[in-house]
Amino acid sequence: MKKLIALFFVLLLSFYSCKKEQKVEKTNDETTLEIAPVSPDMMENAVIYEANIRQYSPEGTFNAFAKDISVLKELGVKIIWVMPINPISEIKRKATDGSFTSDIDDEEERAKYLGSYYSVSDYKAINPEFGTLEDFKNLVATAHKNGIYVIVDWVPNHTGWDHPWITEHPEWYTQNDKGEIIDPINPDTGKSWGWTDVADLNYDKEDMRNEMISDLKYWLNVANIDGYRMDVAHKVPVDFFEKVTEELEKIKPVFMLAEAEQPDLLVKAFDMHYAWEAHHIFNDIAKGEKSVKDFDKYMVKIDSTLQDDDINMNFVTNHDENSWSGTLKERMPNNKEIFTALTYAMPGMPLIYNGQEYDMDYRLKFFEKDSIPKTRGEYFEVLKKLGELKNSNSALNGGKKAAAYKRLNSEENILMFERTKGDQTIFFIGNFSNELDKISPPKGKFLDYMTNTPIELKGDTLELNPWDYKILIR
């Protein structure tokens, strides 16, 4: 009998040790599954997904988005970045043509303009357009149950014109010589950026900084989110963000993304920033205005400017690019797949913007209601396959202990590099031109990953069609 009891406890202990990355808690008589804390290991093989709640579904709600979170898991997504969840200011709310909605006489016409997500009227409230606080908490819990972390888009540089601080603490805002609160100014020109629907915050005010940090803590405590994406991070003092991360980490480990390409932000404040320069190089190569040589120069540059534990967010589109610069069909009409594959194969973390997985070929409206398509096509399967490889093969690790990157040739239009980590090796070979081209690939037996075909290369030249690529696993 004692042996049976001992065996029972051994089995029980084994069961719980296997569950070490998840814990079960009882809350209000309901069982919820908690995700493991944010860690560097999670960042190594993650895919990040940008969710524009307003435009993700016809309903434009948290609940409608939450229903599809299991689909994102299919794509290898490990982090969801939710665009701003806060209420949007009505004072100086903008219409699509840049005018203020208050200048529109027709009530029906005025009502269709919902304003910019980045004109926040209350940092501690939920935009009722999207649902309730409970709906948002359900979204976070659903993501966690699927092994996905949630970060929230935060707007620290400015607020909307009907934020309570405008009247309660006007001294917390930048003011002109007349003592009037102003919108953000371009320091290079001394003139307005044109963001007239927002008021610029003054980071010389310590009380404002403290209140902002308090509001940031609120969402970790109330909704159990896992970090933030900071809007226009390059316009806010670095020391503020360092304090933010220090304070948030006292609550729980967090993942922090900077909308900037500024290495000093990555020293203490952020885990990842935008690879804007790479993105613009992609666009220029796609148009024939730059070549692989320019990408090589970029890779050499970041090798010297970034530290080993700095993470780049690689992307072919996002909400700004889609709405203002053009769709993938406009910017990369015949070659979006090769650039997408490159964002997964190069060091860093790849981004998917909602709708990208469904071959969205139109610009989402920014100030009005819109909706993404939901029909799966070839591109969905491409992203799914790339996500599976990113998640599972350490040779594509792109986090704080990224796999090694080694350039293997110096052709004008052919990019070939090797990624290695431990005993895992992957080769990326791509023809970034409109012409048929040849390359001498490495010798050996490989799996052509995208076609799932075993191949043996014996030193002969490999022919690549225009904008064709291969991911070879040794």
Coordinates of C-alpha atoms in Angstrom, one line a residue, residues 433-438 463-467:
S433 CA 15.8 41.2 -59.6
N434 CA 13.6 40.9 -62.7
E435 CA 16.1 38.7 -64.5
L436 CA 16.9 35.0 -64.4
D437 CA 20.1 34.6 -62.5
K438 CA 22.5 31.9 -61.3
E463 CA 19.2 28.8 -61.4
L464 CA 16.7 31.2 -59.8
N465 CA 13.8 32.8 -61.5
P466 CA 13.1 36.6 -61.0
W467 CA 12.2 37.2 -57.4

